[in-house]
């Protein structure tokens, strides 16, 4: 039975495994998926998770619940030797081991792309994982709690200042959702006012959201300005030491919450740890039929899809001739990859991936959004409905759809959830604070105790020998007392 190894369980990896279970006949192939996380994260929902509009667990899909015929391995792939068709699996506990395969599907996704800017690695946080989204939400809520208990001044300003770096779709959605959350929080804190909160978006280019028209992006800028948010275009971050965000304009913005969304890059652990061909931007070189290689050279038994791959955009709309790294392409590539892989196993020819981008939709906080498809642009409440409708339907499996929809329905009547669970990141803090610990013995008393113990042992033996009856009586009374 051929062995299929899927590297990564994100969009492309999860959907590939999911569809392989549908297309493969029983006993036709054995599928193994390896990912360090036990779930797939639906990343378009991360801004809403950060804003408290979606429960964190509802924005992820458990691998083992929905992949019933796939061998799910929670570990990392740290090496790919495709020449010998062997991959190195490194579990969190235990020693690395080798896994032999016949077909490999590389769908390891992307990670946040950062630059060697002083202080960013130590003070900023990305927005690529569910853990990061939860941490951003809890940090903002905690900062409001702290700020409400101290007088006005530089420290309170720092706590109530949020800086988001990157003006793409991810950055704008996160920025707008957090601004909306902060506006709602102000009403819960009598000590604070709307003017006390400060939101800054830093973008190196001269515009935001290149996925939409210039007119639409300008509308978003005006909408953000109405909500008291500041957008710095043609500006770069030059430093963030101790939370002091230094800009190329010379301005310094002290902040306790810096969110980095300035681009992504293909997972370097997988790309650099293997012998598959890589193009100039660090992605795996992939053909239009999703096999690894070029038009003239095919790497047999190797496939790639999603953000880790450079797939030609045959519609001509991609940047640099390749599909842009987004969920829309990753899901559709994965579905075709599963069909193509099964076709190759059966001696048939694979088909090329052709998909014209349907457009872009973004949520800008509750009841506000933007939608762009060709020359059609929607703004405000209608676009927000389109955003929720599209992503609600795109969420894989009805089980997860219902959880998200039910949460939205509850929030409509109950409002968003403001519960701050930052202490979850340190769950033992209360137990450790009050847990009883043995008192350390002083060296003198420890030595004295040892001498006494040495003297007592022979004495007890002597006493027992001299008076067995008394010793027995004493033991009986001690037993009764106990």
Short mmCIF file of C-alpha atoms in Angstrom, two decimals:
data_model
loop_
_atom_site.label_atom_id
_atom_site.label_comp_id
_atom_site.label_asym_id
_atom_site.label_seq_id
_atom_site.Cartn_x
_atom_site.Cartn_y
_atom_site.Cartn_z
CA UNK A 1 0.00 0.00 0.00
CA UNK A 2 1.49 3.39 -0.98
CA UNK A 3 2.30 5.70 1.93
CA UNK A 4 1.28 9.35 1.63
CA UNK A 5 2.91 11.81 4.04
CA UNK A 6 1.31 15.24 4.53
CA UNK A 7 3.62 17.81 6.11
CA UNK A 8 1.50 20.38 7.95
CA UNK A 9 -2.11 20.38 9.13
CA UNK A 10 -3.19 23.93 8.31
CA UNK A 11 -5.60 24.90 5.53
CA UNK A 12 -3.95 23.01 2.71
CA UNK A 13 -2.83 20.03 4.79
CA UNK A 14 -6.16 19.52 6.54
CA UNK A 15 -8.21 19.84 3.34
CA UNK A 16 -5.86 17.53 1.44
CA UNK A 17 -6.23 14.81 4.08
CA UNK A 18 -9.98 15.43 4.36
CA UNK A 19 -10.51 15.06 0.61
CA UNK A 20 -8.15 12.10 0.30
CA UNK A 21 -10.36 10.25 2.77
CA UNK A 22 -13.25 10.91 0.39
CA UNK A 23 -11.52 10.01 -2.89
CA UNK A 24 -9.30 7.05 -1.89
CA UNK A 25 -10.75 3.58 -1.98
CA UNK A 26 -10.36 1.39 1.07
CA UNK A 27 -6.83 -0.04 1.14
CA UNK A 28 -5.68 2.10 -1.80
CA UNK A 29 -3.21 4.19 0.24
CA UNK A 30 -2.15 4.93 3.80
CA UNK A 31 -2.26 8.64 4.73
CA UNK A 32 -0.22 10.17 7.56
CA UNK A 33 -0.40 13.85 8.49
CA UNK A 34 2.26 15.43 10.74
CA UNK A 35 1.78 18.80 12.45
CA UNK A 36 3.00 20.14 15.82
CA UNK A 37 -0.53 21.34 16.61
CA UNK A 38 -3.55 19.03 16.97
CA UNK A 39 -5.85 21.40 15.08
CA UNK A 40 -6.24 23.60 12.02
CA UNK A 41 -6.67 27.32 12.67
CA UNK A 42 -9.18 29.26 10.58
CA UNK A 43 -7.02 32.37 10.35
CA UNK A 44 -9.62 34.83 8.93
CA UNK A 45 -11.34 34.59 12.32
CA UNK A 46 -8.26 35.60 14.34
CA UNK A 47 -9.12 39.34 14.39
CA UNK A 48 -12.58 38.52 15.73
CA UNK A 49 -11.07 36.19 18.33
CA UNK A 50 -8.76 39.03 19.39
CA UNK A 51 -11.82 41.28 19.70
CA UNK A 52 -13.81 38.78 21.74
CA UNK A 53 -16.46 38.26 19.04
CA UNK A 54 -15.64 34.57 18.51
CA UNK A 55 -14.75 31.96 21.12
CA UNK A 56 -11.15 30.85 20.52
CA UNK A 57 -11.91 27.11 20.43
CA UNK A 58 -14.57 27.68 17.75
CA UNK A 59 -12.01 29.13 15.34
CA UNK A 60 -10.01 25.89 15.19
CA UNK A 61 -10.80 22.44 13.78
CA UNK A 62 -9.60 19.37 15.67
CA UNK A 63 -7.64 17.01 13.41
CA UNK A 64 -8.58 13.80 15.15
CA UNK A 65 -12.30 14.56 15.20
CA UNK A 66 -12.65 15.08 11.46
CA UNK A 67 -9.83 12.97 10.01
CA UNK A 68 -11.06 9.51 10.93
CA UNK A 69 -9.01 7.52 8.37
CA UNK A 70 -5.78 9.52 8.57
CA UNK A 71 -2.87 8.75 10.88
CA UNK A 72 -2.46 12.03 12.76
CA UNK A 73 0.97 12.58 14.29
CA UNK A 74 1.45 15.58 16.58
CA UNK A 75 5.09 16.39 15.91
CA UNK A 76 7.39 18.37 13.62
CA UNK A 77 8.98 17.42 10.32
CA UNK A 78 12.57 18.59 10.72
CA UNK A 79 14.07 17.02 7.62
CA UNK A 80 13.03 15.80 4.17
CA UNK A 81 15.34 13.54 2.19
CA UNK A 82 13.24 13.12 -0.92
CA UNK A 83 16.08 11.49 -2.83
CA UNK A 84 15.57 8.50 -0.52
CA UNK A 85 11.91 9.32 0.27
CA UNK A 86 12.49 9.58 3.99
CA UNK A 87 11.37 12.32 6.37
CA UNK A 88 12.57 13.00 9.91
CA UNK A 89 9.79 13.30 12.49
CA UNK A 90 10.67 15.05 15.75
CA UNK A 91 8.05 14.61 18.50
CA UNK A 92 7.84 16.91 21.50
CA UNK A 93 8.72 14.00 23.77
CA UNK A 94 11.11 11.30 22.67
CA UNK A 95 13.80 10.93 20.05
CA UNK A 96 13.49 11.89 16.35
CA UNK A 97 12.83 9.02 13.97
CA UNK A 98 12.68 8.45 10.22
CA UNK A 99 9.49 7.86 8.26
CA UNK A 100 9.57 6.29 4.81
CA UNK A 101 6.97 7.42 2.27
CA UNK A 102 6.02 7.04 -1.38
CA UNK A 103 4.28 10.39 -1.90
CA UNK A 104 4.90 13.57 0.09
CA UNK A 105 2.59 16.59 0.27
CA UNK A 106 4.26 19.71 1.68
CA UNK A 107 1.66 22.09 3.14
CA UNK A 108 3.60 23.55 6.06
CA UNK A 109 2.12 27.03 5.61
CA UNK A 110 3.75 30.32 6.55
CA UNK A 111 5.00 32.15 9.62
CA UNK A 112 5.26 35.85 10.46
CA UNK A 113 8.02 37.58 8.51
CA UNK A 114 9.98 40.01 10.64
CA UNK A 115 13.09 42.14 10.18
CA UNK A 116 16.06 42.63 12.52
CA UNK A 117 14.54 45.73 14.10
CA UNK A 118 15.75 46.33 17.68
CA UNK A 119 13.07 45.37 20.22
CA UNK A 120 10.56 43.76 17.85
CA UNK A 121 11.48 40.17 18.70
CA UNK A 122 11.25 40.97 22.43
CA UNK A 123 8.16 43.18 22.56
CA UNK A 124 5.89 42.53 19.57
CA UNK A 125 3.41 39.72 18.99
CA UNK A 126 2.18 38.26 15.70
CA UNK A 127 -1.34 37.30 14.66
CA UNK A 128 -0.88 33.97 12.88
CA UNK A 129 -2.03 31.57 15.61
CA UNK A 130 -5.04 31.22 17.88
CA UNK A 131 -2.74 31.55 20.90
CA UNK A 132 -1.52 34.93 19.66
CA UNK A 133 -5.07 36.17 19.09
CA UNK A 134 -6.09 35.19 22.63
CA UNK A 135 -2.96 36.80 24.07
CA UNK A 136 -3.67 40.07 22.22
CA UNK A 137 -7.23 40.16 23.55
CA UNK A 138 -6.21 39.40 27.12
CA UNK A 139 -3.36 41.91 27.03
CA UNK A 140 -5.73 44.69 25.94
CA UNK A 141 -8.27 43.76 28.62
CA UNK A 142 -5.56 43.60 31.30
CA UNK A 143 -4.19 46.96 30.24
CA UNK A 144 -7.60 48.54 30.69
CA UNK A 145 -7.79 47.06 34.21
CA UNK A 146 -4.36 48.45 35.06
CA UNK A 147 -4.97 51.85 33.48
CA UNK A 148 -8.25 52.33 35.38
CA UNK A 149 -6.43 51.97 38.70
CA UNK A 150 -3.70 54.58 38.13
CA UNK A 151 -3.86 58.37 37.58
CA UNK A 152 -3.51 59.97 34.16
CA UNK A 153 0.07 60.18 32.96
CA UNK A 154 2.69 58.55 30.72
CA UNK A 155 2.24 55.07 32.18
CA UNK A 156 -1.52 55.10 31.63
CA UNK A 157 -1.02 56.40 28.10
CA UNK A 158 1.37 53.54 27.39
CA UNK A 159 -1.15 50.97 28.63
CA UNK A 160 -3.92 52.41 26.46
CA UNK A 161 -1.83 52.72 23.28
CA UNK A 162 -1.98 49.98 20.63
CA UNK A 163 0.38 49.84 17.65
CA UNK A 164 -0.29 47.56 14.69
CA UNK A 165 2.48 47.18 12.09
CA UNK A 166 1.32 46.28 8.59
CA UNK A 167 -1.53 47.63 6.49
CA UNK A 168 -2.54 44.53 4.58
CA UNK A 169 -5.85 42.76 5.12
CA UNK A 170 -4.69 41.01 8.30
CA UNK A 171 -3.34 44.22 9.80
CA UNK A 172 -6.38 46.35 8.95
CA UNK A 173 -8.84 43.77 10.27
CA UNK A 174 -6.91 43.35 13.52
CA UNK A 175 -6.51 47.12 13.89
CA UNK A 176 -10.20 47.87 13.27
CA UNK A 177 -11.45 45.04 15.48
CA UNK A 178 -9.21 46.08 18.40
CA UNK A 179 -10.26 49.71 17.96
CA UNK A 180 -13.89 48.58 18.10
CA UNK A 181 -13.23 46.49 21.21
CA UNK A 182 -11.49 49.39 22.97
CA UNK A 183 -14.40 51.70 22.17
CA UNK A 184 -16.80 49.21 23.75
CA UNK A 185 -14.54 48.77 26.80
CA UNK A 186 -14.44 52.50 27.60
CA UNK A 187 -18.08 52.38 28.68
CA UNK A 188 -17.22 49.75 31.31
CA UNK A 189 -14.56 51.94 32.97
CA UNK A 190 -15.85 55.24 34.44
CA UNK A 191 -12.24 56.28 35.12
CA UNK A 192 -11.38 56.23 31.40
CA UNK A 193 -12.61 58.13 28.36
CA UNK A 194 -12.46 57.53 24.62
CA UNK A 195 -9.77 60.21 24.29
CA UNK A 196 -7.51 58.22 26.63
CA UNK A 197 -7.16 55.41 24.06
CA UNK A 198 -4.64 55.70 21.22
CA UNK A 199 -4.43 53.46 18.15
CA UNK A 200 -1.66 53.67 15.53
CA UNK A 201 -1.27 51.67 12.32
CA UNK A 202 2.18 51.76 10.69
CA UNK A 203 2.43 50.98 6.95
CA UNK A 204 5.63 51.25 4.89
CA UNK A 205 3.76 51.70 1.60
CA UNK A 206 1.78 54.72 0.49
CA UNK A 207 -1.57 52.93 0.78
CA UNK A 208 -3.31 50.18 2.73
CA UNK A 209 -5.03 46.99 1.56
CA UNK A 210 -3.48 46.51 -1.91
CA UNK A 211 -6.05 43.74 -2.54
CA UNK A 212 -8.82 46.35 -3.05
CA UNK A 213 -9.12 49.44 -5.23
CA UNK A 214 -7.50 52.71 -4.20
CA UNK A 215 -10.94 54.29 -3.77
CA UNK A 216 -12.03 51.53 -1.39
CA UNK A 217 -8.80 51.74 0.63
CA UNK A 218 -9.27 55.50 0.97
CA UNK A 219 -12.78 54.93 2.32
CA UNK A 220 -11.32 52.58 4.95
CA UNK A 221 -8.80 55.26 5.96
CA UNK A 222 -11.58 57.81 6.42
CA UNK A 223 -13.65 55.33 8.40
CA UNK A 224 -10.73 54.59 10.74
CA UNK A 225 -10.07 58.32 11.20
CA UNK A 226 -13.69 58.84 12.28
CA UNK A 227 -13.11 56.26 15.01
CA UNK A 228 -10.07 58.07 16.37
CA UNK A 229 -7.42 55.82 14.82
CA UNK A 230 -4.17 57.14 13.33
CA UNK A 231 -2.68 55.60 10.20
CA UNK A 232 0.96 56.36 9.34
CA UNK A 233 1.61 55.75 5.62
CA UNK A 234 5.07 55.71 4.01
CA UNK A 235 6.42 55.05 7.50
CA UNK A 236 8.66 52.32 8.84
CA UNK A 237 9.34 51.04 12.34
CA UNK A 238 13.00 51.52 13.21
CA UNK A 239 12.95 50.36 16.82
CA UNK A 240 10.75 49.04 19.62
CA UNK A 241 13.12 48.73 22.58
CA UNK A 242 11.22 48.60 25.90
CA UNK A 243 7.97 49.16 23.98
CA UNK A 244 8.99 52.59 22.64
CA UNK A 245 8.04 52.32 18.95
CA UNK A 246 10.41 54.49 16.95
CA UNK A 247 9.26 55.54 13.47
CA UNK A 248 11.24 56.61 10.43
CA UNK A 249 9.58 60.02 10.77
CA UNK A 250 11.33 60.52 14.13
CA UNK A 251 8.15 60.05 16.18
CA UNK A 252 8.27 57.76 19.23
CA UNK A 253 5.09 55.98 20.39
CA UNK A 254 5.28 54.27 23.81
CA UNK A 255 3.03 51.20 23.73
CA UNK A 256 2.39 48.09 25.79
CA UNK A 257 0.77 46.21 22.88
CA UNK A 258 2.58 45.95 19.54
CA UNK A 259 0.97 43.65 16.96
CA UNK A 260 3.13 42.66 13.97
CA UNK A 261 1.27 41.78 10.75
CA UNK A 262 3.81 43.01 8.18
CA UNK A 263 3.90 40.00 5.90
CA UNK A 264 4.55 36.26 6.04
CA UNK A 265 7.16 33.84 4.74
CA UNK A 266 7.14 30.14 3.94
CA UNK A 267 7.84 27.91 6.94
CA UNK A 268 11.66 27.96 7.04
CA UNK A 269 12.01 24.80 9.17
CA UNK A 270 10.49 22.66 6.44
CA UNK A 271 11.80 24.53 3.40
CA UNK A 272 15.42 24.70 4.57
CA UNK A 273 15.35 21.25 6.12
CA UNK A 274 14.73 19.41 2.88
CA UNK A 275 16.11 18.80 -0.61
CA UNK A 276 13.06 19.94 -2.59
CA UNK A 277 13.68 22.82 -5.06
CA UNK A 278 13.10 26.32 -3.65
CA UNK A 279 12.48 29.54 -5.63
CA UNK A 280 13.98 32.96 -4.91
CA UNK A 281 11.35 34.00 -2.35
CA UNK A 282 11.93 30.91 -0.22
CA UNK A 283 8.91 28.90 -1.35
CA UNK A 284 8.87 25.39 -2.75
CA UNK A 285 8.90 25.48 -6.53
CA UNK A 286 5.56 24.08 -7.65
CA UNK A 287 3.95 23.38 -11.01
CA UNK A 288 0.42 24.37 -12.00
CA UNK A 289 -0.72 20.77 -11.40
CA UNK A 290 0.62 21.10 -7.82
CA UNK A 291 3.50 18.68 -8.30
CA UNK A 292 6.87 19.99 -7.14
CA UNK A 293 9.14 21.10 -9.96
CA UNK A 294 9.04 23.24 -13.10
CA UNK A 295 7.27 22.98 -16.44
CA UNK A 296 10.23 21.02 -17.79
CA UNK A 297 11.16 19.00 -14.73
CA UNK A 298 8.87 17.11 -12.36
CA UNK A 299 9.98 15.87 -8.94
CA UNK A 300 8.19 12.54 -8.85
CA UNK A 301 6.29 11.77 -5.67
CA UNK A 302 6.38 15.34 -4.32
CA UNK A 303 3.47 17.79 -4.08
CA UNK A 304 2.98 21.22 -2.50
CA UNK A 305 0.15 23.69 -1.88
CA UNK A 306 -0.76 26.71 0.20
CA UNK A 307 1.50 29.45 1.53
CA UNK A 308 4.63 27.30 1.48
CA UNK A 309 4.43 26.81 -2.29
CA UNK A 310 4.96 28.99 -5.36
CA UNK A 311 2.04 27.93 -7.56
CA UNK A 312 1.72 29.67 -10.96
CA UNK A 313 -1.45 31.78 -11.28
CA UNK A 314 -2.72 30.82 -14.72
CA UNK A 315 -5.40 33.53 -14.58
CA UNK A 316 -2.69 36.19 -14.75
CA UNK A 317 -3.89 37.97 -11.64
CA UNK A 318 -1.22 36.83 -9.21
CA UNK A 319 1.65 38.94 -7.93
CA UNK A 320 4.78 38.04 -9.91
CA UNK A 321 2.81 35.39 -11.77
CA UNK A 322 2.12 33.28 -8.67
CA UNK A 323 -0.93 32.72 -6.50
CA UNK A 324 -1.01 35.06 -3.52
CA UNK A 325 -0.74 33.39 -0.10
CA UNK A 326 -4.31 33.41 1.18
CA UNK A 327 -6.92 30.97 2.44
CA UNK A 328 -8.93 31.12 -0.75
CA UNK A 329 -6.11 29.63 -2.83
CA UNK A 330 -4.90 27.23 -0.11
CA UNK A 331 -8.30 25.52 0.23
CA UNK A 332 -8.92 25.21 -3.50
CA UNK A 333 -5.39 24.01 -4.19
CA UNK A 334 -5.75 21.35 -1.52
CA UNK A 335 -9.00 20.05 -2.97
CA UNK A 336 -7.45 19.74 -6.43
CA UNK A 337 -4.23 18.28 -5.03
CA UNK A 338 -6.16 15.43 -3.42
CA UNK A 339 -7.86 14.65 -6.74
CA UNK A 340 -4.60 14.90 -8.68
CA UNK A 341 -2.71 12.67 -6.26
CA UNK A 342 -5.38 9.97 -6.49
CA UNK A 343 -5.36 10.32 -10.28
CA UNK A 344 -1.58 9.76 -10.42
CA UNK A 345 -1.86 6.71 -8.16
CA UNK A 346 -4.38 5.30 -10.63
CA UNK A 347 -2.24 6.06 -13.68
CA UNK A 348 -4.23 9.10 -14.80
CA UNK A 349 -3.06 12.63 -15.64
CA UNK A 350 -3.33 15.48 -13.09
CA UNK A 351 -5.13 18.75 -13.90
CA UNK A 352 -3.78 22.28 -13.63
CA UNK A 353 -4.92 24.62 -10.88
CA UNK A 354 -6.88 27.55 -12.31
CA UNK A 355 -8.84 29.83 -10.02
CA UNK A 356 -9.68 33.48 -10.47
CA UNK A 357 -9.70 35.38 -7.20
CA UNK A 358 -13.31 35.92 -6.16
CA UNK A 359 -12.46 39.16 -4.39
CA UNK A 360 -11.64 40.30 -0.89
CA UNK A 361 -13.82 40.83 2.16
CA UNK A 362 -12.82 42.22 5.54
CA UNK A 363 -14.50 42.91 8.85
CA UNK A 364 -13.80 46.31 10.40
CA UNK A 365 -15.45 45.75 13.76
CA UNK A 366 -19.07 45.02 14.65
CA UNK A 367 -21.54 45.92 11.88
CA UNK A 368 -18.85 47.40 9.65
CA UNK A 369 -16.84 45.93 6.80
CA UNK A 370 -15.61 46.24 3.23
CA UNK A 371 -15.99 43.97 0.19
CA UNK A 372 -14.30 44.21 -3.22
CA UNK A 373 -14.82 41.97 -6.23
CA UNK A 374 -13.65 43.40 -9.52
CA UNK A 375 -15.29 46.79 -9.92
CA UNK A 376 -17.95 46.04 -7.30
CA UNK A 377 -17.33 47.48 -3.85
CA UNK A 378 -19.55 47.20 -0.77
CA UNK A 379 -18.98 49.13 2.43
CA UNK A 380 -20.42 49.28 5.93
CA UNK A 381 -23.13 46.97 7.26
CA UNK A 382 -23.83 45.13 3.99
CA UNK A 383 -20.14 44.32 3.56
CA UNK A 384 -19.99 43.15 7.18
CA UNK A 385 -22.86 40.73 6.49
CA UNK A 386 -21.00 39.50 3.38
CA UNK A 387 -17.85 39.00 5.47
CA UNK A 388 -19.62 36.92 8.09
CA UNK A 389 -21.65 35.03 5.53
CA UNK A 390 -18.65 34.07 3.43
CA UNK A 391 -16.41 32.99 6.30
CA UNK A 392 -19.25 31.31 8.18
CA UNK A 393 -19.85 29.08 5.17
CA UNK A 394 -16.12 28.63 4.46
CA UNK A 395 -15.44 27.24 7.94
CA UNK A 396 -14.87 23.49 7.41
CA UNK A 397 -17.46 21.00 8.72
CA UNK A 398 -20.98 21.74 9.90
CA UNK A 399 -19.94 21.00 13.45
CA UNK A 400 -17.61 24.03 13.45
CA UNK A 401 -20.02 26.17 11.43
CA UNK A 402 -22.74 25.72 14.02
CA UNK A 403 -20.41 26.59 16.88
CA UNK A 404 -19.40 29.85 15.19
CA UNK A 405 -22.95 30.75 14.14
CA UNK A 406 -24.29 29.97 17.60
CA UNK A 407 -21.65 32.22 19.15
CA UNK A 408 -22.57 35.06 16.80
CA UNK A 409 -26.25 34.60 17.63
CA UNK A 410 -25.56 34.74 21.37
CA UNK A 411 -23.41 37.84 21.00
CA UNK A 412 -26.17 39.55 19.05
CA UNK A 413 -28.38 39.46 22.16
CA UNK A 414 -25.83 39.28 24.98
CA UNK A 415 -23.02 41.40 23.59
CA UNK A 416 -19.41 40.36 23.15
CA UNK A 417 -17.59 38.56 25.95
CA UNK A 418 -15.21 40.77 27.97
CA UNK A 419 -13.85 38.02 30.22
CA UNK A 420 -10.09 38.38 30.67
CA UNK A 421 -8.28 35.05 30.96
CA UNK A 422 -4.69 36.22 30.84
CA UNK A 423 -3.88 34.20 33.95
CA UNK A 424 -4.55 31.03 31.93
CA UNK A 425 -1.07 31.52 30.52
CA UNK A 426 0.24 30.95 34.07
CA UNK A 427 -2.34 28.55 35.54
CA UNK A 428 -0.37 27.56 38.66
CA UNK A 429 0.19 31.06 40.03
CA UNK A 430 -2.46 30.79 42.80
CA UNK A 431 -1.48 27.26 43.75
CA UNK A 432 2.20 28.20 43.94
CA UNK A 433 1.50 31.31 45.98
CA UNK A 434 -0.33 29.47 48.77
CA UNK A 435 1.16 25.98 48.55
CA UNK A 436 2.84 24.83 51.78
CA UNK A 437 6.51 24.01 51.45
CA UNK A 438 8.83 22.22 53.90
CA UNK A 439 11.00 24.58 55.90
CA UNK A 440 14.71 24.13 55.20
CA UNK A 441 16.58 22.81 58.26
CA UNK A 442 19.56 24.79 59.56
CA UNK A 443 22.93 23.00 59.34
CA UNK A 444 23.35 22.91 63.16
CA UNK A 445 19.91 21.44 63.88
CA UNK A 446 20.27 18.97 61.02
CA UNK A 447 23.55 17.67 62.49
CA UNK A 448 22.04 17.46 65.99
CA UNK A 449 19.04 15.52 64.70
CA UNK A 450 21.28 12.99 63.00
CA UNK A 451 23.30 12.47 66.20
CA UNK A 452 20.13 12.03 68.28
CA UNK A 453 18.76 9.50 65.82
CA UNK A 454 21.98 7.51 65.98
CA UNK A 455 21.93 7.47 69.80
CA UNK A 456 18.22 6.57 70.05
CA UNK A 457 18.34 3.41 67.95
CA UNK A 458 20.55 1.30 70.29
CA UNK A 459 18.80 2.75 73.35
CA UNK A 460 15.43 1.59 72.08
CA UNK A 461 16.79 -1.86 71.38
CA UNK A 462 18.21 -2.09 74.91
CA UNK A 463 14.94 -0.96 76.44
CA UNK A 464 13.04 -3.54 74.48
CA UNK A 465 15.38 -6.30 75.59
CA UNK A 466 15.17 -5.31 79.27
CA UNK A 467 11.36 -5.06 79.41
CA UNK A 468 9.45 -6.82 76.61
CA UNK A 469 6.13 -6.45 78.42
CA UNK A 470 6.48 -2.67 78.82
CA UNK A 471 7.50 -2.32 75.21
CA UNK A 472 4.48 -4.30 74.03
CA UNK A 473 2.15 -2.30 76.26
CA UNK A 474 3.60 0.97 74.98
CA UNK A 475 3.13 -0.17 71.34
CA UNK A 476 -0.48 -1.15 72.07
CA UNK A 477 -1.31 2.21 73.63
CA UNK A 478 0.29 4.09 70.70
CA UNK A 479 -1.79 2.04 68.28
CA UNK A 480 -5.02 2.83 70.10
CA UNK A 481 -4.14 6.52 70.29
CA UNK A 482 -3.40 6.61 66.59
#
